[in-house]
């Protein structure tokens, strides 16, 4: 009579052991493609990277050149904006402000077509010495519009600039370069809050403000505003940035990797 409970407890021990080992396997990711523990990213091949960069549907050209992916863009949004007022595209692209900021005030700049050429490292790696992001373009979103960092000028917060963000969270700079400092609302409305949204100049990808159904906070990220784990596009794991709803929004204290270049 005593043997049955003994067998049952052996069985439950075995079950517990099995579920622990399954959980460990899951935590370690796919055992055939381990995440490199030396700190380097086990990145996709150049041609796989090129395929991912071709998700930038707003680009006018995307191709490989040596160790770089070259992306050309006109930086022209695929959505409407108050900043088309008085431009050649006013009749089709102008839309009055429809956002929720009662202090919205249009700035004197307008949207125009640009010719920007980005060169992203095709095999992004952590830089041994990190560099600050510059003012101006620091990356590109899937719709071809560029990303700017968290500053309005040298170390000047965005406090006043925010009031000139249109309903899609973009605005043009002097020189009419349209850009996003914060979550690109039109894009996340289109592809989702958890999706790949673009790349920063160091070649590391940018994801939306949510992950696994939860809002990402600054506390989930390091000082460069990213972290490393597997994503849909990078199942072996990769360092990536996230937009968050609070400053610094996209990038913290600089590029995690070695930045490529952007030319006008
Ligand atoms: Zn700005
Ligand atoms: Zn993440």
Coordinates of C-alpha atoms and ligand atoms in Angstrom, one line a residue:
X1 CA 0.0 0.0 0.0
X2 CA 2.9 2.3 0.8
X3 CA 4.4 1.8 -2.6
X4 CA 1.8 3.8 -4.6
X5 CA 2.4 7.1 -2.9
X6 CA 6.2 6.5 -3.2
X7 CA 5.8 6.0 -7.0
X8 CA 3.6 9.0 -7.3
X9 CA 6.2 11.2 -5.5
X10 CA 8.9 9.8 -7.8
X11 CA 6.8 10.7 -10.7
X12 CA 6.2 14.2 -9.5
X13 CA 9.9 14.6 -8.9
X14 CA 10.5 13.5 -12.4
X15 CA 7.9 15.9 -13.8
X16 CA 9.4 18.8 -11.8
X17 CA 12.9 18.0 -13.1
X18 CA 11.6 17.9 -16.7
X19 CA 9.7 21.2 -16.4
X20 CA 12.8 22.8 -14.9
X21 CA 15.0 21.6 -17.7
X22 CA 12.5 22.7 -20.3
X23 CA 12.3 26.2 -18.7
X24 CA 16.1 26.4 -18.7
X25 CA 16.2 25.5 -22.4
X26 CA 13.7 28.2 -23.1
X27 CA 15.6 30.8 -21.1
X28 CA 18.8 30.0 -23.1
X29 CA 17.1 30.4 -26.4
X30 CA 17.4 28.0 -29.3
X31 CA 20.2 25.6 -28.2
X32 CA 21.5 25.3 -31.8
X33 CA 22.1 29.0 -32.1
X34 CA 23.5 30.1 -28.7
X35 CA 23.8 33.8 -27.9
X36 CA 27.5 34.7 -27.9
X37 CA 28.6 35.3 -24.4
X38 CA 31.7 37.3 -25.4
X39 CA 29.6 40.4 -25.9
X40 CA 29.7 40.3 -29.7
X41 CA 26.4 40.0 -31.5
X42 CA 25.9 36.8 -33.6
X43 CA 24.4 38.8 -36.4
X44 CA 22.6 37.6 -39.5
X45 CA 24.7 37.4 -42.7
X46 CA 25.1 40.5 -44.9
X47 CA 22.4 39.3 -47.3
X48 CA 20.0 38.6 -44.4
X49 CA 20.8 42.1 -43.0
X50 CA 20.1 43.6 -46.5
X51 CA 16.7 41.9 -46.5
X52 CA 15.9 43.5 -43.1
X53 CA 17.0 46.9 -44.2
X54 CA 14.6 46.5 -47.2
X55 CA 11.8 46.8 -44.7
X56 CA 12.5 50.5 -44.9
X57 CA 9.7 51.0 -47.4
X58 CA 10.2 54.7 -47.5
X59 CA 13.8 54.4 -48.8
X60 CA 14.6 55.2 -52.5
X61 CA 17.5 52.8 -52.6
X62 CA 18.9 50.1 -50.3
X63 CA 22.1 48.1 -51.2
X64 CA 25.3 46.6 -49.8
X65 CA 28.7 48.4 -50.2
X66 CA 31.6 46.8 -48.5
X67 CA 30.9 46.5 -44.8
X68 CA 27.9 48.9 -45.0
X69 CA 24.3 48.9 -45.9
X70 CA 23.6 52.1 -47.9
X71 CA 20.1 53.5 -47.5
X72 CA 19.0 56.5 -49.5
X73 CA 15.9 58.5 -48.6
X74 CA 14.1 61.7 -49.5
X75 CA 13.0 62.0 -45.8
X76 CA 9.5 62.6 -47.1
X77 CA 6.7 61.4 -44.8
X78 CA 4.0 59.0 -46.1
X79 CA 1.4 60.8 -43.9
X80 CA -0.2 64.2 -43.9
X81 CA 1.0 67.1 -41.7
X82 CA 0.3 70.7 -40.9
X83 CA 3.8 71.3 -42.2
X84 CA 2.8 70.9 -45.8
X85 CA 0.9 74.2 -45.6
X86 CA 2.2 76.5 -48.3
X87 CA 4.3 73.8 -50.0
X88 CA 4.0 72.3 -53.5
X89 CA 2.3 69.3 -51.9
X90 CA -0.3 71.3 -49.9
X91 CA -3.4 70.1 -51.9
X92 CA -2.7 66.4 -51.2
X93 CA -0.6 66.3 -48.1
X94 CA -1.8 69.2 -45.9
X95 CA -3.9 68.3 -42.8
X96 CA -4.6 70.7 -40.0
X97 CA -3.4 69.7 -36.5
X98 CA -5.5 66.9 -35.1
X99 CA -3.4 66.0 -32.1
X100 CA -4.2 66.4 -28.4
X101 CA -1.6 69.0 -27.3
X102 CA -3.5 72.2 -26.5
X103 CA -0.2 74.1 -26.7
X104 CA 0.5 73.0 -30.3
X105 CA 2.1 75.8 -32.3
X106 CA 3.4 75.3 -35.8
X107 CA 7.0 76.2 -36.3
X108 CA 8.2 78.4 -39.2
X109 CA 9.8 75.4 -41.1
X110 CA 8.1 73.3 -43.8
X111 CA 8.6 69.8 -45.2
X112 CA 10.6 69.4 -48.3
X113 CA 12.3 66.5 -50.2
X114 CA 15.9 65.8 -49.2
X115 CA 18.5 63.5 -50.6
X116 CA 20.1 61.7 -47.6
X117 CA 22.5 58.8 -47.8
X118 CA 23.0 56.6 -44.7
X119 CA 25.8 54.1 -44.3
X120 CA 25.0 51.6 -41.6
X121 CA 27.6 49.0 -40.4
X122 CA 26.2 45.7 -41.8
X123 CA 27.7 43.8 -38.8
X124 CA 26.9 46.1 -35.8
X125 CA 29.0 45.5 -32.7
X126 CA 29.4 47.2 -29.3
X127 CA 31.9 50.0 -29.5
X128 CA 34.7 49.8 -27.0
X129 CA 34.5 53.5 -26.5
X130 CA 31.0 55.0 -27.0
X131 CA 30.3 58.2 -28.9
X132 CA 27.5 60.8 -28.3
X133 CA 24.8 61.1 -30.9
X134 CA 25.1 64.3 -33.0
X135 CA 22.3 66.9 -33.6
X136 CA 20.6 66.1 -36.9
X137 CA 19.9 62.6 -38.3
X138 CA 20.9 59.7 -36.1
X139 CA 18.9 57.0 -37.8
X140 CA 16.0 56.2 -40.1
X141 CA 12.5 54.9 -39.6
X142 CA 10.8 52.4 -41.9
X143 CA 8.8 55.1 -43.7
X144 CA 12.1 56.9 -44.7
X145 CA 11.8 59.8 -42.2
X146 CA 14.9 60.4 -40.0
X147 CA 15.3 60.1 -36.3
X148 CA 16.8 62.9 -34.2
X149 CA 18.1 62.6 -30.6
X150 CA 16.6 63.9 -27.4
X151 CA 18.0 67.4 -27.7
X152 CA 16.8 70.6 -29.3
X153 CA 20.3 72.1 -29.4
X154 CA 23.6 71.3 -27.6
X155 CA 22.2 69.7 -24.4
X156 CA 19.0 71.6 -24.6
X157 CA 15.9 69.6 -23.6
X158 CA 13.0 69.2 -26.0
X159 CA 10.6 71.0 -23.7
X160 CA 9.6 73.7 -26.1
X161 CA 10.1 71.7 -29.3
X162 CA 7.5 69.2 -28.2
X163 CA 4.8 71.9 -28.7
X164 CA 5.6 72.0 -32.4
X165 CA 5.3 68.2 -33.0
X166 CA 2.4 67.5 -35.4
X167 CA -0.2 64.8 -34.8
X168 CA 2.3 62.1 -35.9
X169 CA 5.0 63.4 -33.5
X170 CA 7.2 64.8 -36.2
X171 CA 8.3 68.3 -37.2
X172 CA 10.7 69.9 -39.7
X173 CA 14.0 71.5 -38.6
X174 CA 15.5 74.7 -40.1
X175 CA 16.5 73.4 -43.5
X176 CA 13.2 71.6 -43.6
X177 CA 14.5 68.2 -42.6
X178 CA 11.4 66.5 -41.2
X179 CA 12.1 64.2 -38.2
X180 CA 10.9 62.3 -35.2
X181 CA 12.5 62.6 -31.7
X182 CA 9.8 60.5 -30.1
X183 CA 7.5 57.6 -31.0
X184 CA 6.5 57.9 -34.7
X185 CA 2.7 57.6 -34.2
X186 CA 1.8 57.1 -37.8
X187 CA 4.3 54.2 -38.1
X188 CA 3.4 52.5 -34.9
X189 CA -0.3 52.8 -35.8
X190 CA 0.6 51.1 -39.1
X191 CA 3.0 48.3 -38.0
X192 CA 2.3 48.0 -34.3
X193 CA 3.8 49.2 -31.0
X194 CA 6.1 46.2 -30.7
X195 CA 7.4 46.2 -34.2
X196 CA 10.8 47.0 -35.7
X197 CA 10.6 50.7 -36.5
X198 CA 14.0 51.4 -38.0
X199 CA 17.8 51.6 -37.3
X200 CA 20.2 54.0 -35.6
X201 CA 23.4 54.9 -37.4
X202 CA 25.4 52.3 -35.5
X203 CA 23.4 49.6 -37.3
X204 CA 21.4 48.5 -34.2
X205 CA 17.6 48.2 -34.7
X206 CA 15.0 50.4 -33.1
X207 CA 11.8 48.8 -31.7
X208 CA 8.5 50.3 -30.5
X209 CA 7.5 51.3 -27.0
X210 CA 5.9 47.9 -26.1
X211 CA 7.3 44.4 -25.7
X212 CA 5.4 41.2 -24.9
X213 CA 2.2 43.3 -24.4
X214 CA 3.9 45.6 -21.8
X215 CA 5.0 49.2 -22.1
X216 CA 8.8 49.4 -22.0
X217 CA 10.2 51.9 -19.5
X218 CA 13.6 53.5 -19.1
X219 CA 14.2 51.1 -16.2
X220 CA 14.1 48.2 -18.6
X221 CA 17.0 49.7 -20.7
X222 CA 20.6 50.6 -20.2
X223 CA 22.0 54.1 -20.3
X224 CA 22.2 54.0 -24.1
X225 CA 18.4 53.2 -24.1
X226 CA 18.7 49.6 -25.3
X227 CA 19.1 46.1 -24.2
X228 CA 19.8 42.7 -25.8
X229 CA 17.5 39.7 -26.4
X230 CA 16.0 37.8 -29.2
X231 CA 13.5 39.6 -31.4
X232 CA 11.3 38.5 -34.3
X233 CA 13.9 39.7 -36.9
X234 CA 16.9 38.6 -34.8
X235 CA 16.1 35.2 -33.3
X236 CA 19.7 34.8 -32.1
X237 CA 19.5 37.9 -30.1
X238 CA 20.7 41.4 -30.8
X239 CA 21.2 44.7 -28.9
X240 CA 18.4 47.1 -29.8
X241 CA 16.9 50.4 -28.8
X242 CA 13.3 51.0 -27.8
X243 CA 11.2 54.2 -27.9
X244 CA 9.8 55.0 -24.5
X245 CA 7.2 57.5 -23.5
X246 CA 9.6 59.5 -21.3
X247 CA 12.9 61.3 -22.0
X248 CA 15.3 60.4 -23.5
X249 CA 12.7 58.7 -25.7
X250 CA 15.0 56.9 -28.2
X251 CA 18.7 57.2 -27.3
X252 CA 20.4 57.9 -23.9
X253 CA 24.1 58.7 -23.6
X254 CA 25.1 57.9 -27.1
X255 CA 25.5 55.1 -29.7
X256 CA 26.0 51.6 -28.3
X257 CA 27.9 50.6 -31.4
X258 CA 30.2 52.4 -33.8
X259 CA 28.1 54.8 -35.9
X260 CA 28.2 54.8 -39.7
X261 CA 27.7 58.1 -41.6
X262 CA 24.9 60.2 -43.1
X263 CA 25.6 62.6 -45.9
X264 CA 23.3 65.3 -47.5
Ligands
LIG1 ZN1 13.3 68.6 -33.7
LIG2 ZN1 13.7 44.8 -26.2

